[in-house]
Amino acid sequence: MRVLATVWVTGEAFAPSISVDVPLQDSFQSKFLNANQDLRPNDPSVGNVSGMILGAGVGWFGLGYENCAVSAKGKSSSPGARPTVDFTLNFQLYDVFLDLPFHRRHPQIGHGRGRVSADFKPIMGQ
């Protein structure tokens, strides 16, 4: 789940629109960060998020691009492993969406595909 701040520039229902979103927070939906289930996030809600989400649409159709980085700390429950790690999750997604123009409301539905890469770093001295 991501919390976003949004700026919309739009006019009539079929006018071109541009949106710029800034991610503010990210929440982990799983209590584990890896398949071995031995690394957990220190906090399920993270405020250390950077990046942007861009969208452009004409009429009912739009395209979007997301590039975000979520930095957090995790703790290991594996014996012999370092107890704390810094990690960054990098999201790069491409979106297709439909703008549904109703009076005073413009809900959007869409689908995105992309990749998430992880960078884990053990914290030395722990």
Tab-separated table of C-alpha atoms in Angstrom:
chain	number	residue	atom	x	y	z
A	1	MET	CA	0.000	0.000	0.000
A	2	ARG	CA	1.356	3.411	-0.917
A	3	VAL	CA	0.225	6.848	0.205
A	4	LEU	CA	0.650	9.458	-2.504
A	5	ALA	CA	0.420	13.215	-2.820
A	6	THR	CA	-1.081	14.124	-6.184
A	7	VAL	CA	-1.237	17.159	-8.460
A	8	TRP	CA	-3.697	16.974	-11.368
A	9	VAL	CA	-3.938	19.289	-14.327
A	10	THR	CA	-7.092	18.602	-16.307
A	11	GLY	CA	-10.062	20.303	-17.891
A	12	GLU	CA	-13.034	18.771	-19.635
A	13	ALA	CA	-13.530	15.010	-19.620
A	14	PHE	CA	-11.831	14.516	-22.989
A	15	ALA	CA	-9.041	17.060	-22.535
A	16	PRO	CA	-5.444	15.916	-22.114
A	17	SER	CA	-4.437	15.377	-18.493
A	18	ILE	CA	-1.103	15.160	-16.693
A	19	SER	CA	-0.586	13.841	-13.169
A	20	VAL	CA	2.502	13.932	-10.979
A	21	ASP	CA	2.487	11.876	-7.774
A	22	VAL	CA	5.017	11.857	-4.958
A	23	PRO	CA	5.089	8.756	-2.737
A	24	LEU	CA	5.026	9.585	0.983
A	25	GLN	CA	4.808	6.222	2.726
A	26	ASP	CA	5.025	2.501	1.991
A	27	SER	CA	3.600	-0.392	4.021
A	28	PHE	CA	4.752	-4.008	3.946
A	29	GLN	CA	1.852	-6.429	3.535
A	30	SER	CA	3.908	-9.474	4.568
A	31	LYS	CA	5.664	-9.897	7.891
A	32	PHE	CA	8.662	-11.428	6.070
A	33	LEU	CA	10.964	-9.818	3.486
A	34	ASN	CA	12.317	-13.007	1.923
A	35	ALA	CA	11.291	-16.518	0.883
A	36	ASN	CA	13.206	-18.142	3.776
A	37	GLN	CA	11.025	-16.197	6.240
A	38	ASP	CA	14.027	-15.253	8.359
A	39	LEU	CA	14.154	-11.494	7.641
A	40	ARG	CA	11.449	-9.144	8.967
A	41	PRO	CA	10.987	-5.376	8.562
A	42	ASN	CA	11.655	-3.388	11.753
A	43	ASP	CA	8.527	-1.349	11.081
A	44	PRO	CA	5.691	-2.330	8.684
A	45	SER	CA	5.136	1.344	7.682
A	46	VAL	CA	8.087	3.197	6.182
A	47	GLY	CA	8.255	6.950	5.591
A	48	ASN	CA	11.668	6.915	3.902
A	49	VAL	CA	10.360	6.793	0.306
A	50	SER	CA	11.631	8.734	-2.703
A	51	GLY	CA	10.757	8.901	-6.374
A	52	MET	CA	7.844	9.942	-8.536
A	53	ILE	CA	4.911	8.672	-10.531
A	54	LEU	CA	4.049	10.346	-13.830
A	55	GLY	CA	0.849	9.907	-15.810
A	56	ALA	CA	-0.525	11.351	-19.033
A	57	GLY	CA	-3.892	10.739	-20.566
A	58	VAL	CA	-6.051	11.802	-23.499
A	59	GLY	CA	-9.765	11.158	-23.324
A	60	TRP	CA	-10.359	7.864	-21.578
A	61	PHE	CA	-6.878	6.350	-22.094
A	62	GLY	CA	-3.655	7.045	-20.228
A	63	LEU	CA	-0.106	5.825	-19.652
A	64	GLY	CA	1.974	6.036	-16.492
A	65	TYR	CA	5.512	5.488	-15.239
A	66	GLU	CA	6.504	4.809	-11.619
A	67	ASN	CA	10.038	4.942	-10.219
A	68	CYS	CA	10.240	4.740	-6.419
A	69	ALA	CA	12.791	3.674	-3.812
A	70	VAL	CA	11.809	2.498	-0.312
A	71	SER	CA	14.645	2.470	2.268
A	72	ALA	CA	14.185	0.664	5.571
A	73	LYS	CA	15.806	-1.604	8.143
A	74	GLY	CA	15.162	-5.262	8.736
A	75	LYS	CA	15.998	-7.716	11.484
A	76	SER	CA	17.145	-11.265	10.946
A	77	SER	CA	15.902	-14.217	12.995
A	78	SER	CA	18.368	-16.617	11.369
A	79	PRO	CA	21.049	-18.013	13.723
A	80	GLY	CA	24.527	-16.717	12.894
A	81	ALA	CA	23.277	-13.903	10.664
A	82	ARG	CA	23.789	-10.230	11.419
A	83	PRO	CA	20.835	-9.042	13.492
A	84	THR	CA	20.092	-5.885	11.455
A	85	VAL	CA	20.296	-5.015	7.755
A	86	ASP	CA	19.652	-1.854	5.738
A	87	PHE	CA	17.744	-2.476	2.532
A	88	THR	CA	16.303	-0.540	-0.367
A	89	LEU	CA	13.499	-1.729	-2.637
A	90	ASN	CA	13.520	-0.089	-6.072
A	91	PHE	CA	10.213	-0.100	-8.004
A	92	GLN	CA	10.062	0.591	-11.746
A	93	LEU	CA	6.581	0.126	-13.235
A	94	TYR	CA	4.765	0.995	-16.457
A	95	ASP	CA	0.997	1.566	-16.216
A	96	VAL	CA	-1.990	1.668	-18.556
A	97	PHE	CA	-5.165	3.232	-17.175
A	98	LEU	CA	-8.684	4.278	-18.119
A	99	ASP	CA	-10.142	7.570	-16.915
A	100	LEU	CA	-13.849	7.236	-16.165
A	101	PRO	CA	-15.300	10.756	-16.420
A	102	PHE	CA	-18.275	11.346	-14.141
A	103	HIS	CA	-19.640	14.685	-13.000
A	104	ARG	CA	-16.988	16.184	-10.629
A	105	ARG	CA	-15.196	12.849	-10.299
A	106	HIS	CA	-12.631	11.123	-12.470
A	107	PRO	CA	-11.847	7.679	-11.042
A	108	GLN	CA	-9.133	5.751	-12.829
A	109	ILE	CA	-8.644	2.028	-13.153
A	110	GLY	CA	-5.498	0.520	-14.547
A	111	HIS	CA	-2.884	-2.167	-14.676
A	112	GLY	CA	0.866	-1.914	-14.180
A	113	ARG	CA	3.816	-4.186	-14.910
A	114	GLY	CA	7.439	-3.783	-14.057
A	115	ARG	CA	10.141	-4.921	-11.701
A	116	VAL	CA	11.245	-4.570	-8.110
A	117	SER	CA	14.897	-4.956	-7.191
A	118	ALA	CA	16.258	-5.251	-3.663
A	119	ASP	CA	19.573	-4.082	-2.251
A	120	PHE	CA	20.372	-5.609	1.184
A	121	LYS	CA	23.362	-4.408	3.224
A	122	PRO	CA	24.363	-5.843	6.619
A	123	ILE	CA	25.028	-3.198	9.280
A	124	MET	CA	28.602	-3.665	10.468
A	125	GLY	CA	29.461	-3.917	14.135
A	126	GLN	CA	26.243	-5.608	15.250
